[in-house]
Every structure is written in C-alpha cells, then in structure tokens.
Tab-separated table of N, CA and C in Angstrom:
chain	number	residue	atom	x	y	z
A	20	MET	N	0.747	-1.381	-0.122
A	20	MET	CA	0.281	0.123	0.232
A	20	MET	C	0.903	1.242	0.032
A	21	THR	N	1.919	1.011	1.046
A	21	THR	CA	2.691	2.416	1.169
A	21	THR	C	3.316	2.621	-0.506
A	22	LYS	N	3.884	1.559	-1.215
A	22	LYS	CA	3.951	2.266	-2.479
A	22	LYS	C	3.521	2.799	-3.544
A	23	LEU	N	2.170	2.252	-3.560
A	23	LEU	CA	0.862	2.625	-4.267
A	23	LEU	C	0.604	4.576	-3.797
A	24	LEU	N	0.566	4.527	-2.754
A	24	LEU	CA	0.561	6.071	-1.889
A	24	LEU	C	1.499	6.562	-2.479
A	25	LEU	N	2.832	6.174	-2.702
A	25	LEU	CA	4.107	6.724	-2.642
A	25	LEU	C	3.798	7.128	-4.430
A	26	SER	N	3.916	6.268	-5.078
A	26	SER	CA	3.882	6.355	-6.522
A	26	SER	C	2.740	7.576	-7.144
A	27	ILE	N	1.257	7.403	-6.723
A	27	ILE	CA	0.555	8.109	-6.690
A	27	ILE	C	0.254	9.556	-6.548
A	28	HIS	N	1.120	9.948	-5.114
A	28	HIS	CA	1.732	11.174	-4.482
A	28	HIS	C	3.053	11.900	-5.665
A	29	VAL	N	3.818	10.933	-5.946
A	29	VAL	CA	4.908	11.470	-6.684
A	29	VAL	C	4.167	11.920	-7.968
A	30	LEU	N	3.412	11.150	-8.710
A	30	LEU	CA	2.892	11.676	-9.745
A	30	LEU	C	2.129	12.767	-10.122
A	31	ALA	N	1.329	12.881	-8.537
A	31	ALA	CA	0.380	13.623	-8.560
A	31	ALA	C	0.851	14.966	-8.687
A	32	SER	N	2.317	15.058	-7.956
A	32	SER	CA	3.017	16.290	-7.791
A	32	SER	C	3.794	16.658	-8.939
A	33	ILE	N	4.095	15.713	-10.033
A	33	ILE	CA	4.569	15.735	-11.268
A	33	ILE	C	3.575	16.461	-12.174
A	34	LEU	N	2.409	15.539	-12.131
A	34	LEU	CA	1.598	16.215	-13.204
A	34	LEU	C	0.535	17.404	-13.152
A	35	VAL	N	0.620	17.613	-11.908
A	35	VAL	CA	-0.239	18.758	-11.037
A	35	VAL	C	0.273	20.021	-10.702
A	36	VAL	N	1.720	20.270	-10.207
A	36	VAL	CA	2.032	21.175	-9.327
A	36	VAL	C	3.280	21.384	-10.951
A	37	GLY	N	3.656	20.722	-11.898
A	37	GLY	CA	4.443	21.071	-12.949
A	37	GLY	C	3.553	21.888	-13.680
A	38	PRO	N	2.399	21.411	-14.143
A	38	PRO	CA	1.775	22.537	-15.376
A	38	PRO	C	1.654	23.761	-14.305
A	39	ILE	N	1.418	24.033	-12.991
A	39	ILE	CA	1.044	25.386	-12.569
A	39	ILE	C	2.146	26.305	-12.345
A	40	ALA	N	3.394	25.252	-12.347
A	40	ALA	CA	4.690	26.343	-12.135
A	40	ALA	C	5.191	26.927	-13.288
A	41	VAL	N	4.417	26.044	-14.359
A	41	VAL	CA	5.139	26.139	-15.482
A	41	VAL	C	3.890	27.617	-16.291
A	42	ALA	N	2.729	27.278	-16.356
A	42	ALA	CA	1.960	28.245	-16.389
A	42	ALA	C	1.746	29.346	-15.828
A	43	ALA	N	2.128	29.449	-14.424
A	43	ALA	CA	2.056	30.780	-13.822
A	43	ALA	C	3.589	31.677	-14.218
A	44	SER	N	4.811	30.875	-14.566
A	44	SER	CA	5.623	31.364	-14.553
A	44	SER	C	5.732	32.385	-16.235
A	45	LEU	N	5.039	31.557	-17.206
A	45	LEU	CA	4.675	32.391	-18.181
A	45	LEU	C	3.344	33.047	-18.123
A	46	PHE	N	2.816	33.235	-17.279
A	46	PHE	CA	1.748	34.106	-17.246
A	46	PHE	C	1.689	35.400	-17.596
A	47	PRO	N	2.551	36.210	-16.376
A	47	PRO	CA	3.343	37.739	-16.463
A	47	PRO	C	3.766	37.860	-18.039
A	48	ARG	N	4.266	37.064	-18.956
A	48	ARG	CA	4.566	37.755	-19.793
A	48	ARG	C	3.833	37.826	-21.095
A	49	TYR	N	2.750	36.743	-21.189
A	49	TYR	CA	1.623	36.503	-21.809
A	49	TYR	C	0.430	37.857	-21.579
A	50	ALA	N	0.258	38.066	-20.433
A	50	ALA	CA	-0.865	39.032	-20.123
A	50	ALA	C	-0.221	40.205	-20.420
A	51	ARG	N	1.261	40.536	-20.230
A	51	ARG	CA	2.046	41.974	-20.483
A	51	ARG	C	1.492	42.190	-22.067
A	52	LEU	N	1.930	41.221	-22.344
A	52	LEU	CA	2.499	41.240	-24.217
A	52	LEU	C	0.592	41.304	-24.358
A	53	ALA	N	-0.549	40.857	-23.981
A	53	ALA	CA	-1.704	41.646	-24.733
A	53	ALA	C	-1.993	42.637	-24.130
A	54	GLY	N	-1.437	42.757	-22.812
A	54	GLY	CA	-1.649	44.655	-22.770
A	54	GLY	C	-1.178	45.444	-24.016
A	55	GLU	N	-0.027	44.983	-24.509
A	55	GLU	CA	0.780	45.617	-25.267
A	55	GLU	C	0.119	45.668	-26.938
A	56	ASP	N	-0.021	44.275	-27.361
A	56	ASP	CA	-0.812	44.223	-28.493
A	56	ASP	C	-2.092	43.468	-28.761
A	57	GLY	N	-3.017	43.288	-27.410
A	57	GLY	CA	-4.093	42.509	-27.882
A	57	GLY	C	-4.442	41.362	-27.999
A	58	ARG	N	-3.278	40.626	-28.952
A	58	ARG	CA	-3.350	39.394	-29.457
A	58	ARG	C	-2.867	38.192	-28.805
A	59	SER	N	-2.005	38.970	-27.457
A	59	SER	CA	-1.866	37.581	-26.322
A	59	SER	C	-2.908	37.164	-25.508
A	60	SER	N	-3.850	37.920	-25.545
A	60	SER	CA	-5.206	37.908	-24.259
A	60	SER	C	-5.836	36.078	-24.266
A	61	GLY	N	-5.472	35.294	-25.295
A	61	GLY	CA	-6.061	33.907	-25.281
A	61	GLY	C	-4.677	32.948	-24.717
A	62	ALA	N	-3.711	33.424	-24.533
A	62	ALA	CA	-2.732	32.990	-24.352
A	62	ALA	C	-2.774	33.481	-22.491
A	63	ALA	N	-2.577	34.216	-22.365
A	63	ALA	CA	-2.936	34.660	-20.807
A	63	ALA	C	-3.901	33.617	-20.302
A	64	ALA	N	-5.403	33.803	-20.708
A	64	ALA	CA	-6.535	33.047	-20.381
A	64	ALA	C	-6.679	31.792	-20.132
A	65	LEU	N	-5.614	31.132	-21.332
A	65	LEU	CA	-5.437	29.898	-21.261
A	65	LEU	C	-4.199	29.538	-19.950
A	66	LEU	N	-3.188	29.874	-19.915
A	66	LEU	CA	-2.629	29.776	-18.709
A	66	LEU	C	-3.233	30.020	-17.530
A	67	HIS	N	-4.154	30.857	-17.528
A	67	HIS	CA	-4.615	31.079	-16.140
A	67	HIS	C	-5.546	30.309	-15.632
A	68	ARG	N	-6.737	29.541	-16.607
A	68	ARG	CA	-7.409	28.561	-16.545
A	68	ARG	C	-6.539	27.037	-16.028
A	69	ILE	N	-5.374	26.926	-16.644
A	69	ILE	CA	-4.484	25.815	-16.479
A	69	ILE	C	-4.059	26.038	-14.761
A	70	CYS	N	-3.889	27.204	-14.624
A	70	CYS	CA	-2.883	26.828	-12.809
A	70	CYS	C	-4.212	27.463	-11.873
A	71	SER	N	-5.571	27.810	-12.521
A	71	SER	CA	-6.583	27.592	-11.386
A	71	SER	C	-7.172	26.417	-11.691
A	72	GLY	N	-7.354	25.560	-12.958
A	72	GLY	CA	-8.179	24.238	-12.847
A	72	GLY	C	-7.230	23.209	-12.033
A	73	TYR	N	-5.995	23.382	-12.251
A	73	TYR	CA	-4.706	21.971	-11.613
A	73	TYR	C	-4.664	22.556	-10.064
A	74	ALA	N	-4.534	23.688	-9.688
A	74	ALA	CA	-4.675	24.309	-8.207
A	74	ALA	C	-6.012	23.583	-7.489
A	75	VAL	N	-7.064	23.264	-8.191
A	75	VAL	CA	-8.704	22.329	-7.458
A	75	VAL	C	-7.801	21.103	-7.667
A	76	VAL	N	-6.985	20.203	-8.248
A	76	VAL	CA	-6.576	18.816	-8.653
A	76	VAL	C	-5.710	18.803	-7.752
A	77	GLY	N	-4.744	19.728	-7.631
A	77	GLY	CA	-3.389	20.010	-6.467
A	77	GLY	C	-3.596	19.428	-4.949
A	78	VAL	N	-4.980	19.657	-4.885
A	78	VAL	CA	-5.498	18.931	-3.140
A	78	VAL	C	-4.983	17.140	-2.981
A	79	ALA	N	-4.711	16.671	-4.459
A	79	ALA	CA	-4.074	14.878	-4.387
A	79	ALA	C	-2.457	15.520	-3.650
A	80	VAL	N	-1.850	16.024	-3.977
A	80	VAL	CA	-0.823	16.169	-3.724
A	80	VAL	C	-0.352	15.989	-2.288
A	81	PRO	N	-0.892	17.199	-1.181
A	81	PRO	CA	-0.855	16.954	0.113
A	81	PRO	C	-1.883	15.701	0.709
A	82	VAL	N	-2.646	15.391	-0.221
A	82	VAL	CA	-3.623	14.479	0.698
A	82	VAL	C	-2.732	13.113	0.486
A	83	PHE	N	-2.327	12.545	-0.805
A	83	PHE	CA	-1.660	11.925	-0.924
A	83	PHE	C	-0.380	11.037	-0.596
A	84	GLY	N	0.256	12.491	0.264
A	84	GLY	CA	1.529	12.842	1.259
A	84	GLY	C	1.668	12.701	2.061
A	85	LEU	N	0.147	13.116	2.715
A	85	LEU	CA	0.514	12.959	4.204
A	85	LEU	C	-0.310	11.156	4.342
A	86	ALA	N	-1.040	10.902	3.594
A	86	ALA	CA	-1.560	9.300	3.646
A	86	ALA	C	-0.368	8.195	3.392
A	87	THR	N	0.762	8.947	2.466
A	87	THR	CA	1.829	7.933	2.593
A	87	THR	C	3.236	8.579	3.796
A	88	GLY	N	2.835	9.315	4.269
A	88	GLY	CA	3.627	9.662	5.671
A	88	GLY	C	2.729	8.950	7.044
A	89	ALA	N	1.488	9.071	7.054
A	89	ALA	CA	1.067	8.014	8.036
A	89	ALA	C	1.477	6.696	7.621
A	90	GLN	N	1.400	5.956	6.356
A	90	GLN	CA	1.635	4.513	6.193
A	90	GLN	C	3.618	4.371	6.384
A	91	LEU	N	4.089	5.310	6.049
A	91	LEU	CA	5.583	5.347	6.749
A	91	LEU	C	5.669	5.734	8.603
A	92	GLY	N	4.831	6.000	8.912
A	92	GLY	CA	5.104	6.461	10.571
A	92	GLY	C	5.961	7.510	10.770
A	93	VAL	N	6.142	8.340	9.575
A	93	VAL	CA	6.509	9.552	9.655
A	93	VAL	C	6.212	11.097	10.164
A	94	LEU	N	5.125	11.358	9.988
A	94	LEU	CA	3.805	12.217	10.322
A	94	LEU	C	4.823	13.410	11.782
A	95	THR	N	5.722	12.874	12.446
A	95	THR	CA	6.019	13.450	13.535
A	95	THR	C	7.796	14.175	13.271
A	96	ASP	N	8.486	13.186	11.518
A	96	ASP	CA	9.817	13.972	11.276
A	96	ASP	C	9.728	15.373	11.045
A	97	ILE	N	10.641	15.806	11.350
A	97	ILE	CA	10.814	17.360	10.810
A	97	ILE	C	10.827	17.797	9.488
A	98	TRP	N	11.487	16.583	9.211
A	98	TRP	CA	11.721	17.072	7.645
A	98	TRP	C	10.341	17.181	6.797
A	99	LEU	N	8.962	16.315	7.320
A	99	LEU	CA	8.111	16.407	7.081
A	99	LEU	C	7.303	17.532	7.272
A	100	ILE	N	6.901	18.057	8.750
A	100	ILE	CA	6.332	19.017	9.016
A	100	ILE	C	6.808	20.067	8.380
A	101	VAL	N	7.997	20.501	8.226
A	101	VAL	CA	8.461	21.694	7.377
A	101	VAL	C	8.164	21.588	6.040
A	102	SER	N	7.901	20.363	5.115
A	102	SER	CA	7.257	20.404	3.982
A	102	SER	C	5.985	20.775	3.671
A	103	ILE	N	5.179	20.113	5.034
A	103	ILE	CA	3.475	20.505	5.310
A	103	ILE	C	3.851	22.068	5.429
A	104	VAL	N	4.485	22.731	6.161
A	104	VAL	CA	4.347	24.017	6.077
A	104	VAL	C	4.754	24.683	4.890
A	105	LEU	N	5.735	24.538	4.595
A	105	LEU	CA	6.035	25.209	2.766
A	105	LEU	C	5.045	24.619	1.831
A	106	THR	N	4.284	23.675	2.174
A	106	THR	CA	3.235	23.234	1.135
A	106	THR	C	2.236	23.997	1.414
A	107	THR	N	1.848	24.447	2.831
A	107	THR	CA	0.740	25.138	2.937
A	107	THR	C	1.154	26.937	2.374
A	108	ILE	N	2.393	26.982	2.585
A	108	ILE	CA	2.448	28.382	2.526
A	108	ILE	C	2.336	28.487	0.767
A	109	ALA	N	2.932	27.693	-0.109
A	109	ALA	CA	2.800	27.724	-1.190
A	109	ALA	C	1.342	27.910	-1.974
A	110	ALA	N	0.388	26.986	-1.279
A	110	ALA	CA	-0.688	27.185	-1.375
A	110	ALA	C	-1.667	28.041	-1.346
A	111	ALA	N	-1.426	29.060	-0.285
A	111	ALA	CA	-2.136	30.123	0.150
A	111	ALA	C	-1.503	31.422	-0.971
A	112	ILE	N	-0.247	31.228	-1.274
A	112	ILE	CA	0.263	32.006	-2.345
A	112	ILE	C	-0.243	32.202	-3.548
A	113	LEU	N	-0.705	30.730	-3.926
A	113	LEU	CA	-1.084	30.392	-4.896
A	113	LEU	C	-2.496	30.956	-5.131
A	114	ALA	N	-3.208	30.550	-4.345
A	114	ALA	CA	-4.615	30.924	-3.764
A	114	ALA	C	-5.219	32.006	-3.880
A	115	LEU	N	-4.033	32.734	-2.702
A	115	LEU	CA	-4.656	34.374	-2.605
A	115	LEU	C	-3.969	35.494	-3.240
A	116	ALA	N	-2.610	35.169	-3.872
A	116	ALA	CA	-1.832	36.042	-4.227
A	116	ALA	C	-2.155	35.881	-5.904
A	117	ILE	N	-1.311	34.342	-5.887
A	117	ILE	CA	-1.242	34.268	-7.799
A	117	ILE	C	-2.247	34.596	-8.418
A	118	LEU	N	-3.367	33.526	-8.686
A	118	LEU	CA	-4.702	33.815	-8.886
A	118	LEU	C	-5.698	34.668	-9.296
A	119	PRO	N	-5.716	35.261	-7.976
A	119	PRO	CA	-6.277	36.705	-7.898
A	119	PRO	C	-5.469	37.820	-8.885
A	120	GLY	N	-4.410	37.773	-9.088
A	120	GLY	CA	-3.505	38.860	-9.388
A	120	GLY	C	-3.491	38.330	-10.683
A	121	GLN	N	-3.627	36.921	-11.147
A	121	GLN	CA	-3.983	37.192	-12.521
A	121	GLN	C	-5.285	37.120	-13.325
A	122	GLU	N	-6.481	37.520	-12.151
A	122	GLU	CA	-7.906	37.569	-12.950
A	122	GLU	C	-7.682	39.351	-12.888
A	123	ARG	N	-6.855	39.708	-11.903
A	123	ARG	CA	-6.715	41.665	-11.966
A	123	ARG	C	-6.798	41.570	-13.307
A	124	MET	N	-4.944	41.250	-13.877
A	124	MET	CA	-4.027	41.409	-15.016
A	124	MET	C	-4.990	41.011	-15.944
A	125	ILE	N	-6.200	39.746	-15.942
A	125	ILE	CA	-6.711	39.844	-17.627
A	125	ILE	C	-7.563	40.719	-17.340
A	126	GLU	N	-8.361	41.399	-16.363
A	126	GLU	CA	-9.447	42.435	-16.393
A	126	GLU	C	-8.474	44.072	-16.594
A	127	THR	N	-7.555	44.247	-16.234
A	127	THR	CA	-6.966	45.485	-16.656
A	127	THR	C	-6.367	45.323	-18.107
A	128	THR	N	-5.596	44.132	-18.752
A	128	THR	CA	-5.497	44.515	-20.108
A	128	THR	C	-6.757	44.017	-20.872
A	129	GLU	N	-7.753	43.520	-20.355
A	129	GLU	CA	-8.999	43.588	-21.385
A	129	GLU	C	-9.988	45.232	-21.468
A	130	ALA	N	-9.477	45.752	-20.270
A	130	ALA	CA	-9.718	47.129	-19.947
A	130	ALA	C	-9.192	48.079	-20.783
A	131	GLY	N	-8.156	47.626	-21.246
A	131	GLY	CA	-7.330	48.170	-22.120
A	131	GLY	C	-6.363	49.492	-21.421
A	132	ALA	N	-6.109	48.889	-19.869
A	132	ALA	CA	-5.568	49.636	-19.403
A	132	ALA	C	-4.092	49.073	-19.022
A	133	ALA	N	-3.224	49.517	-20.466
A	133	ALA	CA	-1.995	48.736	-20.359
A	133	ALA	C	-0.795	49.766	-19.516
A	134	GLY	N	0.216	49.360	-19.496
A	134	GLY	CA	0.955	50.406	-19.270
A	134	GLY	C	1.596	50.281	-17.873
A	135	ALA	N	1.985	51.149	-17.038
A	135	ALA	CA	2.339	51.272	-15.763
A	135	ALA	C	1.714	50.182	-14.789
A	136	ASP	N	0.412	50.200	-14.840
A	136	ASP	CA	-0.469	49.112	-14.262
A	136	ASP	C	-0.259	47.603	-14.389
A	137	THR	N	0.071	47.758	-15.464
A	137	THR	CA	0.540	46.335	-16.271
A	137	THR	C	1.259	45.797	-15.970
A	138	ALA	N	2.464	46.599	-16.035
A	138	ALA	CA	3.548	46.597	-15.961
A	138	ALA	C	3.646	45.953	-14.805
A	139	ARG	N	3.034	46.629	-13.208
A	139	ARG	CA	3.715	46.342	-11.987
A	139	ARG	C	3.067	45.479	-11.693
A	140	ILE	N	1.642	44.945	-12.088
A	140	ILE	CA	1.303	43.652	-11.712
A	140	ILE	C	1.958	42.561	-11.682
A	141	ALA	N	2.444	42.636	-13.129
A	141	ALA	CA	3.005	41.806	-13.794
A	141	ALA	C	4.701	41.182	-13.266
A	142	ALA	N	4.878	42.362	-12.737
A	142	ALA	CA	6.076	41.700	-11.758
A	142	ALA	C	5.436	41.266	-10.633
A	143	ARG	N	4.957	41.835	-9.990
A	143	ARG	CA	4.457	41.803	-8.833
A	143	ARG	C	3.919	40.022	-9.054
A	144	LEU	N	3.642	39.550	-10.346
A	144	LEU	CA	2.977	37.749	-10.237
A	144	LEU	C	4.219	37.249	-10.835
A	145	ALA	N	5.435	38.236	-11.059
A	145	ALA	CA	6.554	36.887	-11.751
A	145	ALA	C	7.173	37.144	-10.180
A	146	GLY	N	7.265	37.363	-9.394
A	146	GLY	CA	7.961	37.522	-8.268
A	146	GLY	C	7.161	36.491	-7.296
A	147	LEU	N	6.267	36.607	-7.006
A	147	LEU	CA	5.050	35.300	-6.025
A	147	LEU	C	5.373	34.530	-6.699
A	148	THR	N	5.151	34.172	-8.113
A	148	THR	CA	5.556	32.707	-9.185
A	148	THR	C	6.910	32.050	-8.757
A	149	GLY	N	7.791	33.227	-8.704
A	149	GLY	CA	9.701	32.502	-8.221
A	149	GLY	C	9.400	31.745	-6.994
A	150	VAL	N	8.566	32.584	-5.905
A	150	VAL	CA	8.510	32.257	-4.481
A	150	VAL	C	7.500	31.192	-4.479
A	151	PHE	N	6.712	30.963	-4.839
A	151	PHE	CA	5.985	29.554	-5.655
A	151	PHE	C	6.834	28.339	-5.918
A	152	ASN	N	7.361	28.628	-6.850
A	152	ASN	CA	8.309	27.453	-7.359
A	152	ASN	C	9.522	27.355	-6.364
A	153	LEU	N	10.089	28.289	-6.116
A	153	LEU	CA	11.405	28.033	-4.789
A	153	LEU	C	10.897	27.367	-3.437
A	154	LEU	N	9.251	27.318	-3.234
A	154	LEU	CA	8.920	26.776	-2.290
A	154	LEU	C	8.927	25.267	-2.728
A	155	TRP	N	8.660	24.943	-3.935
A	155	TRP	CA	8.268	23.759	-4.129
A	155	TRP	C	9.418	22.943	-4.444
A	156	ALA	N	10.383	23.606	-4.721
A	156	ALA	CA	11.843	22.784	-5.378
A	156	ALA	C	12.328	23.111	-3.675
A	157	VAL	N	12.192	23.402	-2.187
A	157	VAL	CA	12.666	22.873	-0.926
A	157	VAL	C	12.080	21.705	-1.129
A	158	VAL	N	10.626	21.770	-1.101
A	158	VAL	CA	10.048	20.467	-0.562
A	158	VAL	C	10.462	18.986	-0.971
A	159	VAL	N	10.771	19.794	-2.337
A	159	VAL	CA	11.207	18.252	-3.533
A	159	VAL	C	12.376	17.885	-3.045
A	160	VAL	N	13.486	18.698	-2.077
A	160	VAL	CA	14.889	18.590	-1.547
A	160	VAL	C	14.427	18.001	-0.725
A	161	LEU	N	13.662	18.629	0.360
A	161	LEU	CA	13.303	17.991	1.678
A	161	LEU	C	12.744	16.399	1.828
A	162	MET	N	11.770	15.952	0.347
A	162	MET	CA	11.623	14.436	-0.176
A	162	MET	C	12.213	13.551	-0.372
A	163	ILE	N	13.139	14.150	-0.633
A	163	ILE	CA	14.740	13.333	-1.528
A	163	ILE	C	15.326	13.073	-0.266
A	164	VAL	N	15.968	14.073	0.320
A	164	VAL	CA	16.870	13.968	1.534
A	164	VAL	C	17.047	13.261	2.904
A	165	ARG	N	15.615	13.925	2.902
A	165	ARG	CA	14.632	13.709	4.644
A	165	ARG	C	15.566	13.656	5.539
A	166	PRO	N	16.206	14.742	5.868
A	166	PRO	CA	17.178	14.918	6.852
A	166	PRO	C	16.518	14.237	8.216
A	167	GLY	N	17.219	13.719	9.077
A	167	GLY	CA	16.794	13.222	10.139
A	167	GLY	C	16.011	11.785	10.105
A	168	SER	N	15.745	11.529	9.249
A	168	SER	CA	14.766	10.120	8.614
A	168	SER	C	15.463	9.007	9.035
A	169	THR	N	14.827	7.983	9.447
A	169	THR	CA	15.219	6.773	10.162
A	169	THR	C	14.685	5.747	8.808
A	170	THR	N	14.033	6.652	7.532
A	170	THR	CA	13.440	5.374	6.686
A	170	THR	C	14.695	5.069	5.644
A	171	GLY	N	15.370	4.989	5.897
A	171	GLY	CA	16.926	4.608	4.970
A	171	GLY	C	17.536	5.844	3.670
A	172	ALA	N	16.914	6.909	3.772
A	172	ALA	CA	17.198	7.768	3.082
A	172	ALA	C	18.907	8.267	2.794
C-alpha cells in the first residue's frame, strides 16, 4: 500500500504542480504582451485556466503525501512537518495572491489599461511565482534528502 500511495503522490506532484509552475511562470509575459498588442490575451487566459484548474486537482498532492507519511510512520519527523508548512505557504500564495493577481491582470488588459499598472502587476506576479516555485523546489529536496529520517534515505 505504501508504494502505491507514494507513486500516486509523486505522479500527482509532477503532473499537477509542474503545469501550475510552468503556466504561472509564463502568465506575466503573455498578459503583459496582451496589454501591449491585444493578441496574447487568449494565451494569458489559457494559462490562468491551467493554473486555476490544476490548483483544484492539486489537493491530491498533500492528501496522498499525508497518507504516505502515515503509512511510513513519519508524520512527526521534522522534514515532513517543514514540508507540510512550506506546501501550505505555497498553496496560500497560489490561492490568495497568484490566481487573484492573474484575474486582475486579465481584467486590466481587457479594459485596455496597459502601461505602468500592467507592468507593476506583472512584476509582482513574476516575483510571487518565483517564490511559489522556490518553495516547491525546497519541498522536493526535503522529500528526497529527508534530514534525520530513519527510513533509509
């Protein structure tokens, strides 16, 4: 059972978090271009739909991660607790800042209010996305290295 849960957890991480990371990283560029030329608005809207849709499915990653941790008996290990905290922070950044920021930027570009406001929102989104991606990179390292773990890593 542990191998199945771990496999689902890893696959969900790759197939869900990966597309969010890529789409969120590309979004500011295409949304900024949409504000300048109006032709990239479809790409920006698609990238936002990818981020928001995959965010819903992304709940599977921590659910299967916690189930795997419970099976391995490592729920109280510090590396897992830190990973859970970082995952929660990343999810909060996505849900409370990145997705609303993308919506705001789409609305701004559709209203034709390009310029400084669009550039400011795009820069903020790029920074938030960088933090989101960095948090996931740290979680991946913690999952591989598992400092202090007694599970043999």
